Structures are given as C-alpha cells and as structure tokens.
Short mmCIF file of C-alpha atoms and ligand atoms in Angstrom, two decimals:
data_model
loop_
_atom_site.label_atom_id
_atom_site.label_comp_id
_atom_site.label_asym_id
_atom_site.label_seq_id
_atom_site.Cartn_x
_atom_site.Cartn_y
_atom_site.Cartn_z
CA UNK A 1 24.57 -54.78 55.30
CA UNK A 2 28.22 -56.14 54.07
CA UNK A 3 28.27 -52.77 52.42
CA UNK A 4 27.15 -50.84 55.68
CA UNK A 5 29.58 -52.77 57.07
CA UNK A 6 32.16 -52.29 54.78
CA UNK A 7 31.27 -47.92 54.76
CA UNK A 8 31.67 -48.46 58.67
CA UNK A 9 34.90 -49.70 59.09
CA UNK A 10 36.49 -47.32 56.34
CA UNK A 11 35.10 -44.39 58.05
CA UNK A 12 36.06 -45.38 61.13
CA UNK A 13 39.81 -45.75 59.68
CA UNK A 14 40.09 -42.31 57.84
CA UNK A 15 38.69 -40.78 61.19
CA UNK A 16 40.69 -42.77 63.10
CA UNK A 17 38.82 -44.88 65.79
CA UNK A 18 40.43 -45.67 68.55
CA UNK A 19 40.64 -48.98 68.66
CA UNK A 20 43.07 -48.48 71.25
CA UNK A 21 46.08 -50.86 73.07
CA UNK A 22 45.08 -54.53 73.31
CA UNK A 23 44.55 -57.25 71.00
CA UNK A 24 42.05 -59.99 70.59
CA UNK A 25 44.61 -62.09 73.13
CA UNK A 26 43.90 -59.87 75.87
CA UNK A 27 42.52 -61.63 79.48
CA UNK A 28 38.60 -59.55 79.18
CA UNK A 29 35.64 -60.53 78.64
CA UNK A 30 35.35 -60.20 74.84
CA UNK A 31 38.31 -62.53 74.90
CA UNK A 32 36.14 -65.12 75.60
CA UNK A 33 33.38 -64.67 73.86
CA UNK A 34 36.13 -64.91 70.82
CA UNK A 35 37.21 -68.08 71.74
CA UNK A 36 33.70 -69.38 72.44
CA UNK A 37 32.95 -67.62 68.52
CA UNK A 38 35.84 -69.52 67.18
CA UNK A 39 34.77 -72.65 68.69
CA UNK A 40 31.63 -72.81 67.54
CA UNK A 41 32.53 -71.69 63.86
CA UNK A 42 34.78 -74.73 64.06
CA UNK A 43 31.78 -77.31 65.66
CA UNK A 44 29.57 -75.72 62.87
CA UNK A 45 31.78 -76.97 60.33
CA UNK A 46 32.23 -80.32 61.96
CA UNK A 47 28.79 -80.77 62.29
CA UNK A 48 27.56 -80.65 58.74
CA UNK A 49 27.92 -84.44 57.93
CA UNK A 50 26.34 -85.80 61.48
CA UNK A 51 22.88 -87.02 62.03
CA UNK A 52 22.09 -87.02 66.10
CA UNK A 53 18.33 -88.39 66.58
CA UNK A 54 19.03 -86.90 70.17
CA UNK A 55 19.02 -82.99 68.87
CA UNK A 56 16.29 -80.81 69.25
CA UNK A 57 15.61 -80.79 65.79
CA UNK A 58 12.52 -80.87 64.07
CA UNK A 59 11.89 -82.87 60.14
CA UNK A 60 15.24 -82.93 58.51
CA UNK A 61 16.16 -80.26 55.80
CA UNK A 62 18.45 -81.28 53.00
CA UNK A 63 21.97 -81.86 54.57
CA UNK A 64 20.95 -81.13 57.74
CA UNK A 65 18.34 -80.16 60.55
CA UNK A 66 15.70 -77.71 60.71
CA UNK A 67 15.81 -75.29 64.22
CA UNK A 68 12.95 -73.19 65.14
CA UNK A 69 14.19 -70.01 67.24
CA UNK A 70 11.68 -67.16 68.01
CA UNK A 71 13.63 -63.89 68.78
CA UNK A 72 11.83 -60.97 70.26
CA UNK A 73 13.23 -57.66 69.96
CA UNK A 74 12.17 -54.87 72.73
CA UNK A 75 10.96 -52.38 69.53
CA UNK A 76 11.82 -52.56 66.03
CA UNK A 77 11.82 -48.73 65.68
CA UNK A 78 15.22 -48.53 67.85
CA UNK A 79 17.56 -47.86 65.04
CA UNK A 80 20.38 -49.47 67.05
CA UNK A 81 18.29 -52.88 67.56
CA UNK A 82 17.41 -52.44 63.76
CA UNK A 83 21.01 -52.71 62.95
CA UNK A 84 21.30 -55.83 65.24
CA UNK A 85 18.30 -57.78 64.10
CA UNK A 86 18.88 -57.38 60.55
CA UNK A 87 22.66 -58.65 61.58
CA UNK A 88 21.45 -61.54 63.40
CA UNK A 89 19.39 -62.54 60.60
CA UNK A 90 21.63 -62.35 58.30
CA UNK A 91 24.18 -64.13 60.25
CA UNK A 92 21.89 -67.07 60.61
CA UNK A 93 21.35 -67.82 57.29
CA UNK A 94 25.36 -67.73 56.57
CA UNK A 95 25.67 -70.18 59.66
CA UNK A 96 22.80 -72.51 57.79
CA UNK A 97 24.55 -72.45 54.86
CA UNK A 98 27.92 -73.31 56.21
CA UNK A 99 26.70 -76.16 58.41
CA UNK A 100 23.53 -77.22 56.00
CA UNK A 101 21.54 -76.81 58.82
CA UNK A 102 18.23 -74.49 58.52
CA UNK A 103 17.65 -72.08 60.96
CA UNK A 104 14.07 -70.65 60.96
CA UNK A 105 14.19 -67.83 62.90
CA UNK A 106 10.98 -66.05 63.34
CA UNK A 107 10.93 -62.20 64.69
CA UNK A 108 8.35 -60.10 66.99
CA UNK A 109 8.76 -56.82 67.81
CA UNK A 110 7.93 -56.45 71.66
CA UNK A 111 6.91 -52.61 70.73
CA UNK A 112 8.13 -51.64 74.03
CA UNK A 113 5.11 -53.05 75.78
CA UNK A 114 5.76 -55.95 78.12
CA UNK A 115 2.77 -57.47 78.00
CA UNK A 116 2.74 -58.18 74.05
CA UNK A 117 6.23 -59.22 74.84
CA UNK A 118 4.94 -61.58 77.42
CA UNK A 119 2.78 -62.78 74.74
CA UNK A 120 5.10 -63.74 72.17
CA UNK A 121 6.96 -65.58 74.45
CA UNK A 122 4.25 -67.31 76.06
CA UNK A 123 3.36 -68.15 72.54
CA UNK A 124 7.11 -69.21 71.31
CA UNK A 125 7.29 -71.86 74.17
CA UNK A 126 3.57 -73.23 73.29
CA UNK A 127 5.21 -73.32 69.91
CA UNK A 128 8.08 -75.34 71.62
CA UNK A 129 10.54 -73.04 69.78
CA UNK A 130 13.69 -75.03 70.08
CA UNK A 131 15.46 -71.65 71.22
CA UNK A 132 14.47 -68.32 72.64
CA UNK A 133 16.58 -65.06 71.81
CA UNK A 134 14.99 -62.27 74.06
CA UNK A 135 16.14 -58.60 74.17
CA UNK A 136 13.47 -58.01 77.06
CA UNK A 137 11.29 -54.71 77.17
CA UNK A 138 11.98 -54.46 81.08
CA UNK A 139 14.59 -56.25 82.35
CA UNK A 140 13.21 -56.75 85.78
CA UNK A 141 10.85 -59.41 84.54
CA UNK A 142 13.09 -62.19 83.39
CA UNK A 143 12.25 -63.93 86.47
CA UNK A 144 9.63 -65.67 85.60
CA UNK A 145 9.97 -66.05 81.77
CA UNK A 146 12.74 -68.25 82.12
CA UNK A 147 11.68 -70.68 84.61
CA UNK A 148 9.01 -71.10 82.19
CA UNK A 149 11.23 -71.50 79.18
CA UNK A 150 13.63 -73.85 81.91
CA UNK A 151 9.95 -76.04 82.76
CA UNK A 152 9.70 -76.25 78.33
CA UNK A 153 13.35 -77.26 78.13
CA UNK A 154 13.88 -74.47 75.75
CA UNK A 155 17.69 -72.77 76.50
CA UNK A 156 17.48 -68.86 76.74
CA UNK A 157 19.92 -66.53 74.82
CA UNK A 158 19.24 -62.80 76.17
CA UNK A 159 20.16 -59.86 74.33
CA UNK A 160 21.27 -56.28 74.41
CA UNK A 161 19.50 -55.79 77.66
CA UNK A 162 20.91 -56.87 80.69
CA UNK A 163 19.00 -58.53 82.97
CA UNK A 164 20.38 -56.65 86.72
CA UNK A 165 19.59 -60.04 88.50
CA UNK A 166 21.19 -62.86 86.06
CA UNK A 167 24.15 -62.98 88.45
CA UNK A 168 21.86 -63.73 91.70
CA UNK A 169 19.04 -65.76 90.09
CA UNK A 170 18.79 -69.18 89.89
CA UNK A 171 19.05 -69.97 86.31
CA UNK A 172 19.24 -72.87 84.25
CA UNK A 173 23.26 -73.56 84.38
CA UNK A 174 24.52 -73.89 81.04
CA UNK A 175 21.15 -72.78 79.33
CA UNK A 176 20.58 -69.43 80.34
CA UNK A 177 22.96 -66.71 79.07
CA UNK A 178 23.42 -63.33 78.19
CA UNK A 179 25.50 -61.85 75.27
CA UNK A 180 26.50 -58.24 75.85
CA UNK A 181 28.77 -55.56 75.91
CA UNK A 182 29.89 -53.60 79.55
CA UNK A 183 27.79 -50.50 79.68
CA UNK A 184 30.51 -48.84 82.32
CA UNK A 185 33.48 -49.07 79.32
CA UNK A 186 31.25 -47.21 77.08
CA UNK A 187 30.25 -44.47 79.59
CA UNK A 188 34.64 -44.58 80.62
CA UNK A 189 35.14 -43.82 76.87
CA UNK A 190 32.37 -41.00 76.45
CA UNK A 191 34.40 -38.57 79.28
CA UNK A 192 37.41 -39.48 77.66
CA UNK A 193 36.49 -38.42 74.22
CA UNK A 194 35.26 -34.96 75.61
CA UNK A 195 38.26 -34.86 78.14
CA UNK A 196 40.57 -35.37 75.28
CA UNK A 197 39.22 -32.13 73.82
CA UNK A 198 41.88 -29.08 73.55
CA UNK A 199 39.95 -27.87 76.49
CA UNK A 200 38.27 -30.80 78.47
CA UNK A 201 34.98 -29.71 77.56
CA UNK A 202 35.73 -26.07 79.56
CA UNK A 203 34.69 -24.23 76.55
CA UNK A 204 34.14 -20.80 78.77
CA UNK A 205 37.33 -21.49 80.82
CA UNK A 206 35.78 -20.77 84.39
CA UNK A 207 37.73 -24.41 85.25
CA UNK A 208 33.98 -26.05 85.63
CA UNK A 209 32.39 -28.16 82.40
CA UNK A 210 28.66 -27.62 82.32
CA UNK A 211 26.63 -30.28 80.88
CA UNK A 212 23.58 -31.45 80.07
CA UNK A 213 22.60 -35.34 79.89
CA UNK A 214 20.03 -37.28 78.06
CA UNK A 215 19.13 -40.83 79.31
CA UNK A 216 17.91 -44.08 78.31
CA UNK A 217 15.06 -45.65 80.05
CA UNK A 218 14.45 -45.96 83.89
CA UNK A 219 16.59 -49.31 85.27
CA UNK A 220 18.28 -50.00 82.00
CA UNK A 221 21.76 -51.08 82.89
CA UNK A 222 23.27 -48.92 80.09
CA UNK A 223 21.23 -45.90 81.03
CA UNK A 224 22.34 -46.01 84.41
CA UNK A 225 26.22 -46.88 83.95
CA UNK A 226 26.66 -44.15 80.96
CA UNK A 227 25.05 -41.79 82.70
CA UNK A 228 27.37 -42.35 85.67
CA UNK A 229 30.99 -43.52 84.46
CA UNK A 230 30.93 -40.61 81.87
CA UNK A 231 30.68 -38.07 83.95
CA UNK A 232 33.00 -39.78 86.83
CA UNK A 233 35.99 -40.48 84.06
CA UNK A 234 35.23 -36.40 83.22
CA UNK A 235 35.71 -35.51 86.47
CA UNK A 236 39.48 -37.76 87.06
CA UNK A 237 40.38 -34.04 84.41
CA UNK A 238 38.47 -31.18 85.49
CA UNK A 239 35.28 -29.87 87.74
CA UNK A 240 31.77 -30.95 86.17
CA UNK A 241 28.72 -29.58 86.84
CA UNK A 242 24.80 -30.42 85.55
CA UNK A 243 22.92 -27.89 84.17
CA UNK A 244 19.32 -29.20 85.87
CA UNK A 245 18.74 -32.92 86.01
CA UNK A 246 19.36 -35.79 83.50
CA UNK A 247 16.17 -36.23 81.83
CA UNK A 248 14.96 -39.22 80.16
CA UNK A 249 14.89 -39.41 76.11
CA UNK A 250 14.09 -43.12 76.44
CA UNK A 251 16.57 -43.80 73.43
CA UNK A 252 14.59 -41.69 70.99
CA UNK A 253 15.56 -39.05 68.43
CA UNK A 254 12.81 -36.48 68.71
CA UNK A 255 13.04 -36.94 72.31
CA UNK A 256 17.39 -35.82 72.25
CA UNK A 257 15.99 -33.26 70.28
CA UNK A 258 13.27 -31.78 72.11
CA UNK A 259 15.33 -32.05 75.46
CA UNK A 260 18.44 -30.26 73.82
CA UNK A 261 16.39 -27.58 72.71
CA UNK A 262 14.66 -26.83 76.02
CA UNK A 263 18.31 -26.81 77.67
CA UNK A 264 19.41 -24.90 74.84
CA UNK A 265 16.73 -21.94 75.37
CA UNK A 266 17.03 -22.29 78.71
CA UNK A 267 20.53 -22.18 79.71
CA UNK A 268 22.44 -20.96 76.12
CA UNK A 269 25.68 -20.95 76.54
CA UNK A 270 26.11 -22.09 79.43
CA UNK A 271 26.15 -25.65 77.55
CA UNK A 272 29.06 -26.71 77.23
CA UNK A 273 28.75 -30.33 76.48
CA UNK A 274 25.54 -32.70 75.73
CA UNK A 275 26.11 -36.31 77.13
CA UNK A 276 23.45 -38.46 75.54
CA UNK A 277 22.82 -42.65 76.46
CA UNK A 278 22.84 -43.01 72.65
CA UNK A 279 23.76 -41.79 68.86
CA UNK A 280 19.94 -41.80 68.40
CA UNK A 281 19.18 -39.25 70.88
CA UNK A 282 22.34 -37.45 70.12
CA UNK A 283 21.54 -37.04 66.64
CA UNK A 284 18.52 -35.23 68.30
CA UNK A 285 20.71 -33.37 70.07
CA UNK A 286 22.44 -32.27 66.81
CA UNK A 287 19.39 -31.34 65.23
CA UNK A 288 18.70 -29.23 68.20
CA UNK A 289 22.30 -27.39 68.44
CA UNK A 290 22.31 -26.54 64.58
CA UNK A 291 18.75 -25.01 65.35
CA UNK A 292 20.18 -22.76 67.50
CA UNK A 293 23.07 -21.65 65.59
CA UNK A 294 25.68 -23.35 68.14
CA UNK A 295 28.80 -25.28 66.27
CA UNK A 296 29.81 -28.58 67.81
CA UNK A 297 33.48 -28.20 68.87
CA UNK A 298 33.69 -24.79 68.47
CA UNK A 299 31.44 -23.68 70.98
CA UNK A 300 29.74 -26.96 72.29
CA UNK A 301 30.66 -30.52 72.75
CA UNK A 302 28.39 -33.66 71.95
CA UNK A 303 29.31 -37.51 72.44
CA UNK A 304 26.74 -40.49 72.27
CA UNK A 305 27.00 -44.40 71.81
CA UNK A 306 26.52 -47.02 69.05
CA UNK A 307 28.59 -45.81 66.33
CA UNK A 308 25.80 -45.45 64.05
CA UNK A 309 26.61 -45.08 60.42
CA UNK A 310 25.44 -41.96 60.24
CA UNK A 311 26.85 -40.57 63.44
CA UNK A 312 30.01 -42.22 62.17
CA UNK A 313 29.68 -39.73 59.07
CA UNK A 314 28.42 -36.52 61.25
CA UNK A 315 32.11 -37.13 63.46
CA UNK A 316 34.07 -36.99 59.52
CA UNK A 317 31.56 -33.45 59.30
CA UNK A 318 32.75 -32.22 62.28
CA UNK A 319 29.21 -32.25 63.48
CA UNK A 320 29.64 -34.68 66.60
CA UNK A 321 32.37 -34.88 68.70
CA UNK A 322 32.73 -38.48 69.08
CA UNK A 323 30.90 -41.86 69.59
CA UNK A 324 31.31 -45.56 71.14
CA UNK A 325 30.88 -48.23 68.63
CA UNK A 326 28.35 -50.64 70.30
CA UNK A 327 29.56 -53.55 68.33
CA UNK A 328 26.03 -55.35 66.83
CA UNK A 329 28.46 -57.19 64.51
CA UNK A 330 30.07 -59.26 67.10
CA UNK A 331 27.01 -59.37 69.89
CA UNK A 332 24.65 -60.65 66.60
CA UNK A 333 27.35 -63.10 65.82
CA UNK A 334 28.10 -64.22 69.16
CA UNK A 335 24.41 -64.78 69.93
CA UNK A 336 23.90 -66.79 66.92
CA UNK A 337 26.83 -68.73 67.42
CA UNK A 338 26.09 -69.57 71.17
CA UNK A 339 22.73 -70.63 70.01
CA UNK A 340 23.97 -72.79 67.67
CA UNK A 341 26.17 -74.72 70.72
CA UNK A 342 23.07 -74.34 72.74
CA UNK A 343 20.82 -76.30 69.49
CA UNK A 344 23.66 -78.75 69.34
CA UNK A 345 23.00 -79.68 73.15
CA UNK A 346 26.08 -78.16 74.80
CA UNK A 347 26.38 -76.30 77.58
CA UNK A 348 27.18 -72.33 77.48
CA UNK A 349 28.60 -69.93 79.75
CA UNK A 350 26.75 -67.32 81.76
CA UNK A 351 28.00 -64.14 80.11
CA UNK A 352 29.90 -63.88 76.80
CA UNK A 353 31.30 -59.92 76.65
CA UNK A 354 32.46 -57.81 73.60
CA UNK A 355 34.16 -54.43 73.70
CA UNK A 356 33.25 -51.32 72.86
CA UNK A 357 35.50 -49.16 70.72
CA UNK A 358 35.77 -45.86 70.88
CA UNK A 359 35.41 -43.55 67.55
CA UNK A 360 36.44 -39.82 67.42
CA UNK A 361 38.28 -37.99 64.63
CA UNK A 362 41.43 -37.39 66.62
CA UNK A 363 44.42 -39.27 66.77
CA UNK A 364 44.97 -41.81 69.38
CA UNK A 365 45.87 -39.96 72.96
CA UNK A 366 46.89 -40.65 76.27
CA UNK A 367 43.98 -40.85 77.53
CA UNK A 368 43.11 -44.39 75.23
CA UNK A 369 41.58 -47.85 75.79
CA UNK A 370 45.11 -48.80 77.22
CA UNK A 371 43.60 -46.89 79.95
CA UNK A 372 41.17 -49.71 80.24
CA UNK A 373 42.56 -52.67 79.15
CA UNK A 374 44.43 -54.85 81.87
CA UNK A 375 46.91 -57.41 81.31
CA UNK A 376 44.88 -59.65 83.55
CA UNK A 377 41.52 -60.38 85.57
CA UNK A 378 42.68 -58.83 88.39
CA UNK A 379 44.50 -55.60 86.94
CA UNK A 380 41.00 -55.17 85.03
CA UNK A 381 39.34 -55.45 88.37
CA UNK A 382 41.49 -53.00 89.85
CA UNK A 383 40.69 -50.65 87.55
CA UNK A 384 37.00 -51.12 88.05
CA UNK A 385 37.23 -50.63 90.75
CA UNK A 386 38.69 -46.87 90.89
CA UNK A 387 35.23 -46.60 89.67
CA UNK A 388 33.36 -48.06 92.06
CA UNK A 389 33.49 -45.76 95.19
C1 BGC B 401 21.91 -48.84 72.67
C2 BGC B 401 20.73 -47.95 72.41
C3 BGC B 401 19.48 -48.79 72.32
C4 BGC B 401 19.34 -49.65 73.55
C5 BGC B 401 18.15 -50.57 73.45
C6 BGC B 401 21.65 -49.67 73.89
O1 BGC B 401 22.71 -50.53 74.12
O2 BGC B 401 23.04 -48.05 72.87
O3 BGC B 401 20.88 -47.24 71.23
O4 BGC B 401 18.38 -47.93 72.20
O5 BGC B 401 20.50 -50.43 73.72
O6 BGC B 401 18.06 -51.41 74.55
#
C-alpha cells in the first residue's frame, strides 16, 4: 500500500493535482478532523505505559490491551472500499504497535445485501465487540442498528456512507459518529474540471454541453449530490443539457460501460461529456468510448471520483479528463484514530470531515478549490449556499 501510496502522490504531482488555495489551518471541516487526528496520535502515545481496569478491554496483550472491533464493509468487490479497508487495516496495526495496544479487527463483507449485513452486526454485538465500524449497505436503516449497539454499550464509528438522518436522530452523544468526506465538494469540483476545459465541455460549439450521467445507487448521499452539484457548478459557465436520463451504474465498472455504450450508439456525437458518480464506472465509461473510436478530450470529455490509481494513470494518458481524489488515506486514518478515543472511553464528535482534492493534468486555474474554500464557517456557508436554491 505505502508503495500505492507513494505511486499516488507522485502522479498526482507530475500531473499536477489541484490541491488548490488553503492549508491544513483553514476553518472546514477536515480542519477538525486534523486536529481530532493529531490529538489522538498524541493520546496514543501517552497511553502506552497506563493500565485502566475501567477500559473496555478484554485479557491484556503484552504492553498493552487487547480491543475487539468488527468492521463491516457494504461489498468487498467496490474497488474504492477495497482501497479503504485494506488502509484501515493496515493503519490499525501501526496504531497497535505505536501504543502496544492490540487491535483485533475482524472484517465482513455486507455483499450489498442488508440482511447479511444485519447479520453480522447482530452477531458483532452478541460478540460484545468493543467497537463497531459500519459502512452500511442502505443507509436508511441505521435507525435501529444503533440503538441496539447504544442498549450493548458498544460506540458506533460509520463509514463512507452517510447516514441522511444522523443529524435528526437521536443518537448516542459522543458515541455515535460518522467519518466522511462532503459529497457536494466533489460533485463542485467534477463541473469545474470539465468547465476548465478550452471549451467548457461545448465540444460542437452550439453554446449547449450535452451530457450523459452515470449514478451511484438510489438514496446514496454521494449519488445524489454528484449527480446534482456537477452539473449546477457546469451550468455557473455555459448551457447544459442531458442526453436521456441519469441512469444508475450502482458504482460498477461493467455497468459505466454498458451504459456508455448504449448512449454512445444511441446518441454519437452528440456526447459531449460523460459525468460518472465514480472512477469505477468511469473507467467503464472509458472502455466504452475507446470501443467506439471516440478520443477523450479531443472529441469527448469524461470526469469521475476517487482518484483511483489507475484512473490517476489514465489522466497522465490523456485517457480521462480528470478525477476527485476521495481521500481513503485520511477517512481510514481518521476512523481508526476516533476509534481509538472512542476504546479509550472519550467522547467524540458527531461528524469528522476530510476534503476532497481535485486531480486533472492541467495547471491550477481560476476556477480552483479557492473557489471553495472560505476563510471562515460562515463564508463557507455562504458559498453553500449559492448552491442550495
Ligand atoms: C465512492 C464510490 C464507492 C462508494 C461506496 C463512494 O464514496 O466514490 O467509488 O463505490 O463510495 O459507497
């Protein structure tokens, strides 16, 4: 992974990501899930000498205590959620072996099926897991999963998915949280990559950008706010119009690729620019476009999310147009490390935010993160709320 990691970041610089205004000091959201990241690192290392009979812990490993967390993972073959499990592991066992703790974390993949995710969490708190991390198949159904986990005493971290209710619901204060990224920057920085195009996406000229766009699954908060702010931040440049109706690649490759080509033989081209949810149904999409002899940014545009390594690679190739990193480093980390507060009987916020970045091969333009970034809550807010009507 270090090496993934490593390949990642270097591409990124040659093909210069745009990371965009802003530091780490910044008043937003991933501002304090830093601080909360630095705390913890600091706690971890203070806590390696103490003994607490109070913790959660089960028999005591050498130097330190033994944790047992149960993740579930919505379905291992999402290659995005591959990237961030095998990070989260990984990050685990550098946390146990920085604070001598041991940190048994034991994976199920919730193959997209609530019920056998229902399951395996019914079965982590008979377990009496001292910690749940859930990236929930449907996030309409956290409801009652976590008064259950609240009635075990077992303190919730959720995942990737965000539950639409966590704001209204009566959760467990201090034990119920949710580590994430804000699906409406990504979707802001997807119609800026193809607005910062020579042409704004017009690749015919007629003053209109015809698209197509490929979604993630019904009532998925990043589905839904991609699909929307994309096309909205296009539209602040130049006309758009859809080319049929969004349809729904539920995150998967030969899905991207199966709708692209349909749109493809149906409308030629007319298609001027595929929109897709995600790298992994964009790399459909690229599949598809090569198949039919178009060239992306010659005569077709394609953008999707995650920052995939080999998406990150197709951009160098000319073969994409751009991407958002979806930053699985710092949401694995995060998670692990608010866990760790959580295991060590402290209290946690509600939300802890990262950023996404955005990664083309251009220089960095006008049209940037600065765009986003606010010098405080309520400039951020304001510009949310262009958005919002
Ligand atoms: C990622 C997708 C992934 C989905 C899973 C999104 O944030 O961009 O690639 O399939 O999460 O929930």
């Amino acid at each position: 992974m270090k090496k993934l990691l490593a390949l990642l970041i270097a591409m990124v610089m040659v093909f210069g990501l745009v990371a965009c205004g802003g530091g780490k000091e910044d008043t937003s959201k991933e501002s304090e899930a830093e601080e909360v990241a630095d705390d913890t690192t600091e706690e971890v290392a203070d806590d390696s000498a103490e003994e607490d009979a109070d913790e959660p812990a089960d028999e005591p490993a050498e130097g330190g205590k033994t944790y047992k967390i149960g993740v579930t993972i919505y379905q291992y073959s999402d290659n995005f959620m591959t990237l961030y499990r095998n990070e989260l592991e990984k990050y685990f066992g550098e946390l146990g072996e920085a604070d001598g703790n041991t940190y048994e974390v034991e994976f199920q993949d919730g193959k997209n099926d609530q019920n056998t995710q229902n399951d395996q969490l019914n079965n982590f708190i008979a377990q009496k897991k001292d910690l749940i991390i859930a990236n929930l198949v449907e996030t309409t159904g956290a409801d009652q999963f976590l008064k259950d986990a609240q009635e075990a005493n077992i303190p919730v971290v959720l995942i990737n998915r965000e539950p639409k209710e966590i704001s209204t619901m009566e959760i467990w204060p201090g034990k119920t949280t949710y580590v994430g990224v804000d699906a409406r920057q990504s979707g802001i920085y997807q119609g800026e990559i193809i607005a910062d195009t020579p042409n704004k996406g017009d690749i015919n000229g007629d003053g209109v950008v015809n698209y197509i766009m490929i979604m993630g699954d019904a009532g998925n908060v990043d589905a839904e706010q991609r699909t929307e702010f994309s096309v909205k931040t296009l539209e602040k440049s130049i006309k758009t119009e859809i080319l049929g109706e969004a349809q729904r690649g539920n995150w998967d490759q030969t899905k991207g690729q199966e709708i692209t080509a349909n749109a493809l033989t149906q409308y030629g081209d007319q298609v001027e620019v595929v929109f897709s949810n995600n790298d992994g149904m964009a790399m459909g999409a690229m599949q598809a476009i090569e198949g039919a002899g178009r060239v992306v940014n010659e005569d077709i545009y394609l953008v999707g999310v995650d920052a995939l390594p080999e998406v990150v690679e197709a951009i160098g190739e000319g073969k994409f147009t751009g991407t958002v990193l979806n930053d699985h480093f710092n949401q694995s980390h995060t998670a692990a490390e608010i866990a760790v507060k959580l295991l060590n009987g402290e209290d946690v916020e509600p939300y802890y935010w990262h950023d996404y970045v955005k990664v083309t091969k251009a220089e960095d333009s006008e049209l940037s993160r600065k765009d986003w970034r606010a010098e405080s809550i309520e400039e951020y807010q304001a510009r949310l709320a262009e958005y919002e009507d």
